Amino acid sequence: MARTEPPPSLRAAFTVELTDGEAFREIRYDPRIQLPDPRWTVVEANGTSEELDRVVEEWGEEISPDGWLIPDDLEASMGGVVEADDLGRLWRIEFEHQPSSNDGPIDRWASEHLIGYTWLDPVGQNLVRVEYHSFGPFDAPGGGRVDSYTHQYILHQDPEYGVSFISAFMVDVQGEILREDISRSYRARITDIDFFFSSPVEESRFLRQRNAGNGPVIGVMVRQ
């Protein structure tokens, strides 16, 4: 689990492709660029979608947009002991999201309506995918109705630092808002990424801990 929760001083410059089926946006982000030059830049845009542009704008306004690539608090979200199904090459771990100290109202609301699954490579001890699915239809905050909700993200391991990062994610939601049916499908794919530490001291500490094999542990009970 330590691979998914590196220190905050680990940053990333990256390129991401986003689409909602109606439009396409390619964005480049590099926190090393000195302000006032833009760090978040749309380098290619095809099609028209106000929804997708809103997603791009809100992501770019985050203090650290690269923070979205790290599935932080995954250990806290899964709880201390989980059960896994042995599916051969991969284990599927089912868990109910446990709100953590970093969760906001939306996260706590979502935890009441979603079930989580992680897919683990037991040989390499790497998480390769995380999924959230709704139990069934439920009321959404602020009014409206969600008929189905699925959120998946794919994890890859950085070869230099050994941390796991989100290389792609998919969100599918269907429901009704203000008596209008909605159907949204968002896809994102990281096409280029460059990790670096903003603090040499933190980098040295991280490498020492990684080489020593220290990190949090999740207990896994395997169902054959």
PDB file of C-alpha atoms in Angstrom:
ATOM      1  CA  MET A   1       0.000   0.000   0.000  1.00  0.00           C
ATOM      2  CA  ALA A   2       2.960   2.335   0.464  1.00  0.00           C
ATOM      3  CA  ARG A   3       3.288   2.398  -3.315  1.00  0.00           C
ATOM      4  CA  THR A   4      -0.051   4.195  -3.612  1.00  0.00           C
ATOM      5  CA  GLU A   5       0.585   6.756  -0.863  1.00  0.00           C
ATOM      6  CA  PRO A   6       3.907   8.551  -1.464  1.00  0.00           C
ATOM      7  CA  PRO A   7       4.831  11.809   0.324  1.00  0.00           C
ATOM      8  CA  PRO A   8       3.221  15.084  -0.867  1.00  0.00           C
ATOM      9  CA  SER A   9       6.585  16.350  -2.129  1.00  0.00           C
ATOM     10  CA  LEU A  10       6.436  13.803  -4.967  1.00  0.00           C
ATOM     11  CA  ARG A  11       5.102  15.791  -7.931  1.00  0.00           C
ATOM     12  CA  ALA A  12       4.392  14.953 -11.557  1.00  0.00           C
ATOM     13  CA  ALA A  13       4.380  16.687 -14.910  1.00  0.00           C
ATOM     14  CA  PHE A  14       1.968  14.904 -17.228  1.00  0.00           C
ATOM     15  CA  THR A  15      -0.083  14.905 -20.411  1.00  0.00           C
ATOM     16  CA  VAL A  16      -3.672  13.670 -20.300  1.00  0.00           C
ATOM     17  CA  GLU A  17      -6.324  12.995 -22.936  1.00  0.00           C
ATOM     18  CA  LEU A  18      -9.950  13.566 -21.891  1.00  0.00           C
ATOM     19  CA  THR A  19     -13.166  12.753 -23.723  1.00  0.00           C
ATOM     20  CA  ASP A  20     -16.871  12.497 -22.971  1.00  0.00           C
ATOM     21  CA  GLY A  21     -17.893  10.990 -26.305  1.00  0.00           C
ATOM     22  CA  GLU A  22     -18.772  14.403 -27.723  1.00  0.00           C
ATOM     23  CA  ALA A  23     -15.454  16.239 -27.491  1.00  0.00           C
ATOM     24  CA  PHE A  24     -11.742  15.635 -26.953  1.00  0.00           C
ATOM     25  CA  ARG A  25      -9.194  17.641 -24.982  1.00  0.00           C
ATOM     26  CA  GLU A  26      -5.461  17.074 -24.545  1.00  0.00           C
ATOM     27  CA  ILE A  27      -3.870  18.906 -21.611  1.00  0.00           C
ATOM     28  CA  ARG A  28      -0.279  19.337 -20.505  1.00  0.00           C
ATOM     29  CA  TYR A  29       0.563  20.158 -16.884  1.00  0.00           C
ATOM     30  CA  ASP A  30       3.999  20.928 -15.446  1.00  0.00           C
ATOM     31  CA  PRO A  31       4.315  22.330 -11.892  1.00  0.00           C
ATOM     32  CA  ARG A  32       7.960  23.229 -12.588  1.00  0.00           C
ATOM     33  CA  ILE A  33       6.907  26.079 -14.896  1.00  0.00           C
ATOM     34  CA  GLN A  34       7.432  29.406 -13.163  1.00  0.00           C
ATOM     35  CA  LEU A  35       4.339  31.564 -12.748  1.00  0.00           C
ATOM     36  CA  PRO A  36       2.786  33.626 -14.296  1.00  0.00           C
ATOM     37  CA  ASP A  37       3.359  31.319 -17.286  1.00  0.00           C
ATOM     38  CA  PRO A  38       0.526  28.760 -17.447  1.00  0.00           C
ATOM     39  CA  ARG A  39       1.244  25.354 -15.967  1.00  0.00           C
ATOM     40  CA  TRP A  40      -2.084  23.843 -17.152  1.00  0.00           C
ATOM     41  CA  THR A  41      -2.420  24.162 -20.930  1.00  0.00           C
ATOM     42  CA  VAL A  42      -4.917  22.745 -23.420  1.00  0.00           C
ATOM     43  CA  VAL A  43      -2.712  21.688 -26.327  1.00  0.00           C
ATOM     44  CA  GLU A  44      -5.438  20.154 -28.513  1.00  0.00           C
ATOM     45  CA  ALA A  45      -9.224  20.532 -28.595  1.00  0.00           C
ATOM     46  CA  ASN A  46     -11.747  18.856 -30.879  1.00  0.00           C
ATOM     47  CA  GLY A  47     -15.531  19.013 -30.658  1.00  0.00           C
ATOM     48  CA  THR A  48     -17.827  21.018 -28.393  1.00  0.00           C
ATOM     49  CA  SER A  49     -18.843  20.044 -24.865  1.00  0.00           C
ATOM     50  CA  GLU A  50     -19.567  22.472 -22.046  1.00  0.00           C
ATOM     51  CA  GLU A  51     -19.521  19.590 -19.564  1.00  0.00           C
ATOM     52  CA  LEU A  52     -16.045  18.473 -20.614  1.00  0.00           C
ATOM     53  CA  ASP A  53     -14.735  22.042 -20.597  1.00  0.00           C
ATOM     54  CA  ARG A  54     -16.081  22.454 -17.063  1.00  0.00           C
ATOM     55  CA  VAL A  55     -14.251  19.284 -15.967  1.00  0.00           C
ATOM     56  CA  VAL A  56     -11.019  20.513 -17.580  1.00  0.00           C
ATOM     57  CA  GLU A  57     -11.352  23.956 -15.991  1.00  0.00           C
ATOM     58  CA  GLU A  58     -12.102  22.645 -12.496  1.00  0.00           C
ATOM     59  CA  TRP A  59      -9.237  20.158 -12.651  1.00  0.00           C
ATOM     60  CA  GLY A  60      -6.831  22.869 -13.776  1.00  0.00           C
ATOM     61  CA  GLU A  61      -7.919  25.151 -10.922  1.00  0.00           C
ATOM     62  CA  GLU A  62      -6.863  22.591  -8.311  1.00  0.00           C
ATOM     63  CA  ILE A  63      -3.863  23.643  -6.213  1.00  0.00           C
ATOM     64  CA  SER A  64      -2.057  20.471  -7.316  1.00  0.00           C
ATOM     65  CA  PRO A  65      -3.741  18.886 -10.359  1.00  0.00           C
ATOM     66  CA  ASP A  66      -1.163  16.089 -10.285  1.00  0.00           C
ATOM     67  CA  GLY A  67      -2.527  15.035  -6.894  1.00  0.00           C
ATOM     68  CA  TRP A  68      -5.433  13.414  -8.753  1.00  0.00           C
ATOM     69  CA  LEU A  69      -3.025  10.814 -10.147  1.00  0.00           C
ATOM     70  CA  ILE A  70      -2.238   9.360  -6.722  1.00  0.00           C
ATOM     71  CA  PRO A  71      -4.974   7.219  -5.092  1.00  0.00           C
ATOM     72  CA  ASP A  72      -4.281   8.662  -1.654  1.00  0.00           C
ATOM     73  CA  ASP A  73      -6.032   7.377   1.452  1.00  0.00           C
ATOM     74  CA  LEU A  74      -6.672   4.036  -0.248  1.00  0.00           C
ATOM     75  CA  GLU A  75      -5.441   2.172   2.831  1.00  0.00           C
ATOM     76  CA  ALA A  76      -7.774   4.167   5.099  1.00  0.00           C
ATOM     77  CA  SER A  77     -10.659   3.754   2.642  1.00  0.00           C
ATOM     78  CA  MET A  78     -10.294  -0.033   2.613  1.00  0.00           C
ATOM     79  CA  GLY A  79     -10.087  -0.466   6.379  1.00  0.00           C
ATOM     80  CA  GLY A  80      -7.693  -2.777   8.201  1.00  0.00           C
ATOM     81  CA  VAL A  81      -8.667  -6.269   6.990  1.00  0.00           C
ATOM     82  CA  VAL A  82     -10.363  -7.134   3.699  1.00  0.00           C
ATOM     83  CA  GLU A  83     -11.391 -10.319   1.897  1.00  0.00           C
ATOM     84  CA  ALA A  84     -10.159 -11.279  -1.554  1.00  0.00           C
ATOM     85  CA  ASP A  85     -11.380 -13.673  -4.234  1.00  0.00           C
ATOM     86  CA  ASP A  86      -8.589 -15.712  -5.818  1.00  0.00           C
ATOM     87  CA  LEU A  87      -9.265 -15.367  -9.550  1.00  0.00           C
ATOM     88  CA  GLY A  88      -5.979 -16.870 -10.670  1.00  0.00           C
ATOM     89  CA  ARG A  89      -3.506 -14.287 -11.899  1.00  0.00           C
ATOM     90  CA  LEU A  90      -5.270 -11.524  -9.951  1.00  0.00           C
ATOM     91  CA  TRP A  91      -7.039 -11.239  -6.609  1.00  0.00           C
ATOM     92  CA  ARG A  92     -10.231  -9.196  -6.396  1.00  0.00           C
ATOM     93  CA  ILE A  93     -10.594  -7.425  -3.066  1.00  0.00           C
ATOM     94  CA  GLU A  94     -14.046  -6.186  -2.068  1.00  0.00           C
ATOM     95  CA  PHE A  95     -14.398  -3.356   0.434  1.00  0.00           C
ATOM     96  CA  GLU A  96     -16.828  -0.731   1.639  1.00  0.00           C
ATOM     97  CA  HIS A  97     -15.363   2.755   1.522  1.00  0.00           C
ATOM     98  CA  GLN A  98     -14.397   3.919   5.009  1.00  0.00           C
ATOM     99  CA  PRO A  99     -14.403   7.746   5.250  1.00  0.00           C
ATOM    100  CA  SER A 100     -11.054   9.202   6.264  1.00  0.00           C
ATOM    101  CA  SER A 101     -10.032  12.517   7.793  1.00  0.00           C
ATOM    102  CA  ASN A 102      -9.368  13.924   4.304  1.00  0.00           C
ATOM    103  CA  ASP A 103     -12.834  13.074   2.962  1.00  0.00           C
ATOM    104  CA  GLY A 104     -15.332  15.825   2.334  1.00  0.00           C
ATOM    105  CA  PRO A 105     -19.155  15.709   2.422  1.00  0.00           C
ATOM    106  CA  ILE A 106     -19.382  14.250  -1.106  1.00  0.00           C
ATOM    107  CA  ASP A 107     -16.922  11.459  -0.241  1.00  0.00           C
ATOM    108  CA  ARG A 108     -18.885  10.576   2.881  1.00  0.00           C
ATOM    109  CA  TRP A 109     -22.147  10.611   0.941  1.00  0.00           C
ATOM    110  CA  ALA A 110     -20.676   8.392  -1.786  1.00  0.00           C
ATOM    111  CA  SER A 111     -19.424   5.863   0.769  1.00  0.00           C
ATOM    112  CA  GLU A 112     -23.040   5.171   1.738  1.00  0.00           C
ATOM    113  CA  HIS A 113     -24.025   4.158  -1.802  1.00  0.00           C
ATOM    114  CA  LEU A 114     -20.960   2.557  -3.400  1.00  0.00           C
ATOM    115  CA  ILE A 115     -19.110  -0.735  -3.084  1.00  0.00           C
ATOM    116  CA  GLY A 116     -15.412  -0.862  -3.904  1.00  0.00           C
ATOM    117  CA  TYR A 117     -13.223  -3.477  -5.560  1.00  0.00           C
ATOM    118  CA  THR A 118      -9.474  -3.507  -6.020  1.00  0.00           C
ATOM    119  CA  TRP A 119      -7.573  -5.924  -8.227  1.00  0.00           C
ATOM    120  CA  LEU A 120      -4.223  -7.087  -6.860  1.00  0.00           C
ATOM    121  CA  ASP A 121      -1.348  -8.859  -8.569  1.00  0.00           C
ATOM    122  CA  PRO A 122      -0.265 -11.137  -5.681  1.00  0.00           C
ATOM    123  CA  VAL A 123       3.103 -11.946  -7.283  1.00  0.00           C
ATOM    124  CA  GLY A 124       4.280  -8.392  -7.847  1.00  0.00           C
ATOM    125  CA  GLN A 125       2.138  -7.138  -4.922  1.00  0.00           C
ATOM    126  CA  ASN A 126       0.811  -4.317  -7.104  1.00  0.00           C
ATOM    127  CA  LEU A 127      -2.707  -2.914  -7.246  1.00  0.00           C
ATOM    128  CA  VAL A 128      -3.707  -2.785 -10.907  1.00  0.00           C
ATOM    129  CA  ARG A 129      -7.304  -1.518 -10.829  1.00  0.00           C
ATOM    130  CA  VAL A 130      -9.817   0.070  -8.457  1.00  0.00           C
ATOM    131  CA  GLU A 131     -13.564   0.144  -9.089  1.00  0.00           C
ATOM    132  CA  TYR A 132     -16.583   1.693  -7.397  1.00  0.00           C
ATOM    133  CA  HIS A 133     -20.125   0.596  -8.264  1.00  0.00           C
ATOM    134  CA  SER A 134     -23.441   1.816  -6.906  1.00  0.00           C
ATOM    135  CA  PHE A 135     -25.582  -0.649  -4.974  1.00  0.00           C
ATOM    136  CA  GLY A 136     -28.632   0.559  -6.921  1.00  0.00           C
ATOM    137  CA  PRO A 137     -30.563   3.772  -7.627  1.00  0.00           C
ATOM    138  CA  PHE A 138     -30.207   6.523  -5.032  1.00  0.00           C
ATOM    139  CA  ASP A 139     -30.932  10.211  -4.460  1.00  0.00           C
ATOM    140  CA  ALA A 140     -28.146  12.627  -5.381  1.00  0.00           C
ATOM    141  CA  PRO A 141     -27.065  15.650  -3.295  1.00  0.00           C
ATOM    142  CA  GLY A 142     -28.994  18.788  -4.192  1.00  0.00           C
ATOM    143  CA  GLY A 143     -31.848  16.865  -5.770  1.00  0.00           C
ATOM    144  CA  GLY A 144     -31.970  14.431  -8.639  1.00  0.00           C
ATOM    145  CA  ARG A 145     -31.656  10.705  -8.945  1.00  0.00           C
ATOM    146  CA  VAL A 146     -28.745   8.436  -9.842  1.00  0.00           C
ATOM    147  CA  ASP A 147     -29.814   5.194 -11.504  1.00  0.00           C
ATOM    148  CA  SER A 148     -26.317   3.772 -11.953  1.00  0.00           C
ATOM    149  CA  TYR A 149     -22.782   4.913 -11.191  1.00  0.00           C
ATOM    150  CA  THR A 150     -19.452   3.289 -12.024  1.00  0.00           C
ATOM    151  CA  HIS A 151     -15.981   4.715 -11.449  1.00  0.00           C
ATOM    152  CA  GLN A 152     -12.866   2.791 -12.440  1.00  0.00           C
ATOM    153  CA  TYR A 153      -9.212   3.670 -12.573  1.00  0.00           C
ATOM    154  CA  ILE A 154      -6.212   1.758 -13.841  1.00  0.00           C
ATOM    155  CA  LEU A 155      -2.937   1.798 -11.917  1.00  0.00           C
ATOM    156  CA  HIS A 156       0.598   1.552 -13.244  1.00  0.00           C
ATOM    157  CA  GLN A 157       3.898   1.549 -11.408  1.00  0.00           C
ATOM    158  CA  ASP A 158       6.527   4.212 -11.999  1.00  0.00           C
ATOM    159  CA  PRO A 159       9.813   2.432 -12.812  1.00  0.00           C
ATOM    160  CA  GLU A 160      12.033   5.040 -11.127  1.00  0.00           C
ATOM    161  CA  TYR A 161      10.328   5.531  -7.760  1.00  0.00           C
ATOM    162  CA  GLY A 162       8.160   2.418  -7.670  1.00  0.00           C
ATOM    163  CA  VAL A 163       4.968   4.313  -6.792  1.00  0.00           C
ATOM    164  CA  SER A 164       1.588   3.395  -8.232  1.00  0.00           C
ATOM    165  CA  PHE A 165      -0.262   6.105 -10.141  1.00  0.00           C
ATOM    166  CA  ILE A 166      -3.548   6.389 -12.011  1.00  0.00           C
ATOM    167  CA  SER A 167      -2.831   5.964 -15.714  1.00  0.00           C
ATOM    168  CA  ALA A 168      -6.476   5.980 -16.843  1.00  0.00           C
ATOM    169  CA  PHE A 169      -9.917   6.449 -15.354  1.00  0.00           C
ATOM    170  CA  MET A 170     -13.512   6.024 -16.474  1.00  0.00           C
ATOM    171  CA  VAL A 171     -16.714   7.445 -14.999  1.00  0.00           C
ATOM    172  CA  ASP A 172     -20.184   6.389 -16.148  1.00  0.00           C
ATOM    173  CA  VAL A 173     -23.329   7.826 -14.582  1.00  0.00           C
ATOM    174  CA  GLN A 174     -26.992   7.675 -15.541  1.00  0.00           C
ATOM    175  CA  GLY A 175     -29.898   9.310 -13.790  1.00  0.00           C
ATOM    176  CA  GLU A 176     -32.190  12.320 -13.669  1.00  0.00           C
ATOM    177  CA  ILE A 177     -31.598  15.944 -12.672  1.00  0.00           C
ATOM    178  CA  LEU A 178     -34.341  18.583 -12.778  1.00  0.00           C
ATOM    179  CA  ARG A 179     -36.620  16.062 -14.491  1.00  0.00           C
ATOM    180  CA  GLU A 180     -34.145  15.617 -17.338  1.00  0.00           C
ATOM    181  CA  ASP A 181     -32.470  12.297 -18.042  1.00  0.00           C
ATOM    182  CA  ILE A 182     -28.679  12.419 -17.927  1.00  0.00           C
ATOM    183  CA  SER A 183     -26.078  10.017 -19.240  1.00  0.00           C
ATOM    184  CA  ARG A 184     -22.396  10.833 -18.844  1.00  0.00           C
ATOM    185  CA  SER A 185     -19.323   8.842 -19.803  1.00  0.00           C
ATOM    186  CA  TYR A 186     -15.915  10.367 -19.131  1.00  0.00           C
ATOM    187  CA  ARG A 187     -12.616   8.814 -20.137  1.00  0.00           C
ATOM    188  CA  ALA A 188      -9.105   9.993 -19.273  1.00  0.00           C
ATOM    189  CA  ARG A 189      -5.756   8.531 -20.296  1.00  0.00           C
ATOM    190  CA  ILE A 190      -2.305   9.632 -19.162  1.00  0.00           C
ATOM    191  CA  THR A 191      -0.025   9.539 -22.198  1.00  0.00           C
ATOM    192  CA  ASP A 192       3.145  10.942 -20.621  1.00  0.00           C
ATOM    193  CA  ILE A 193       4.306  11.426 -17.027  1.00  0.00           C
ATOM    194  CA  ASP A 194       7.487  12.569 -15.290  1.00  0.00           C
ATOM    195  CA  PHE A 195       7.733  12.196 -11.502  1.00  0.00           C
ATOM    196  CA  PHE A 196      10.109  14.284  -9.407  1.00  0.00           C
ATOM    197  CA  PHE A 197      10.541  15.361  -5.789  1.00  0.00           C
ATOM    198  CA  SER A 198      10.218  19.019  -4.852  1.00  0.00           C
ATOM    199  CA  SER A 199      12.297  18.312  -1.737  1.00  0.00           C
ATOM    200  CA  PRO A 200      15.668  16.513  -1.965  1.00  0.00           C
ATOM    201  CA  VAL A 201      15.413  15.691   1.749  1.00  0.00           C
ATOM    202  CA  GLU A 202      12.023  14.006   1.257  1.00  0.00           C
ATOM    203  CA  GLU A 203      13.382  12.155  -1.773  1.00  0.00           C
ATOM    204  CA  SER A 204      16.286  10.733   0.239  1.00  0.00           C
ATOM    205  CA  ARG A 205      13.974   9.715   3.084  1.00  0.00           C
ATOM    206  CA  PHE A 206      11.519   8.094   0.670  1.00  0.00           C
ATOM    207  CA  LEU A 207      14.242   6.090  -1.077  1.00  0.00           C
ATOM    208  CA  ARG A 208      15.652   4.885   2.251  1.00  0.00           C
ATOM    209  CA  GLN A 209      12.225   3.742   3.436  1.00  0.00           C
ATOM    210  CA  ARG A 210      11.448   2.078   0.112  1.00  0.00           C
ATOM    211  CA  ASN A 211      14.741   0.192   0.088  1.00  0.00           C
ATOM    212  CA  ALA A 212      14.116  -0.893   3.678  1.00  0.00           C
ATOM    213  CA  GLY A 213      10.718  -2.242   2.670  1.00  0.00           C
ATOM    214  CA  ASN A 214       8.829  -0.198   5.268  1.00  0.00           C
ATOM    215  CA  GLY A 215       5.209   0.701   4.642  1.00  0.00           C
ATOM    216  CA  PRO A 216       1.629   0.208   5.832  1.00  0.00           C
ATOM    217  CA  VAL A 217       0.120  -3.239   5.564  1.00  0.00           C
ATOM    218  CA  ILE A 218      -3.413  -4.347   4.724  1.00  0.00           C
ATOM    219  CA  GLY A 219      -4.496  -7.754   6.004  1.00  0.00           C
ATOM    220  CA  VAL A 220      -5.984  -9.864   3.197  1.00  0.00           C
ATOM    221  CA  MET A 221      -8.100 -12.986   3.708  1.00  0.00           C
ATOM    222  CA  VAL A 222      -8.248 -14.987   0.467  1.00  0.00           C
ATOM    223  CA  ARG A 223     -11.362 -16.913  -0.556  1.00  0.00           C
ATOM    224  CA  GLN A 224     -10.507 -19.823  -2.841  1.00  0.00           C
TER     225      GLN A 224
END
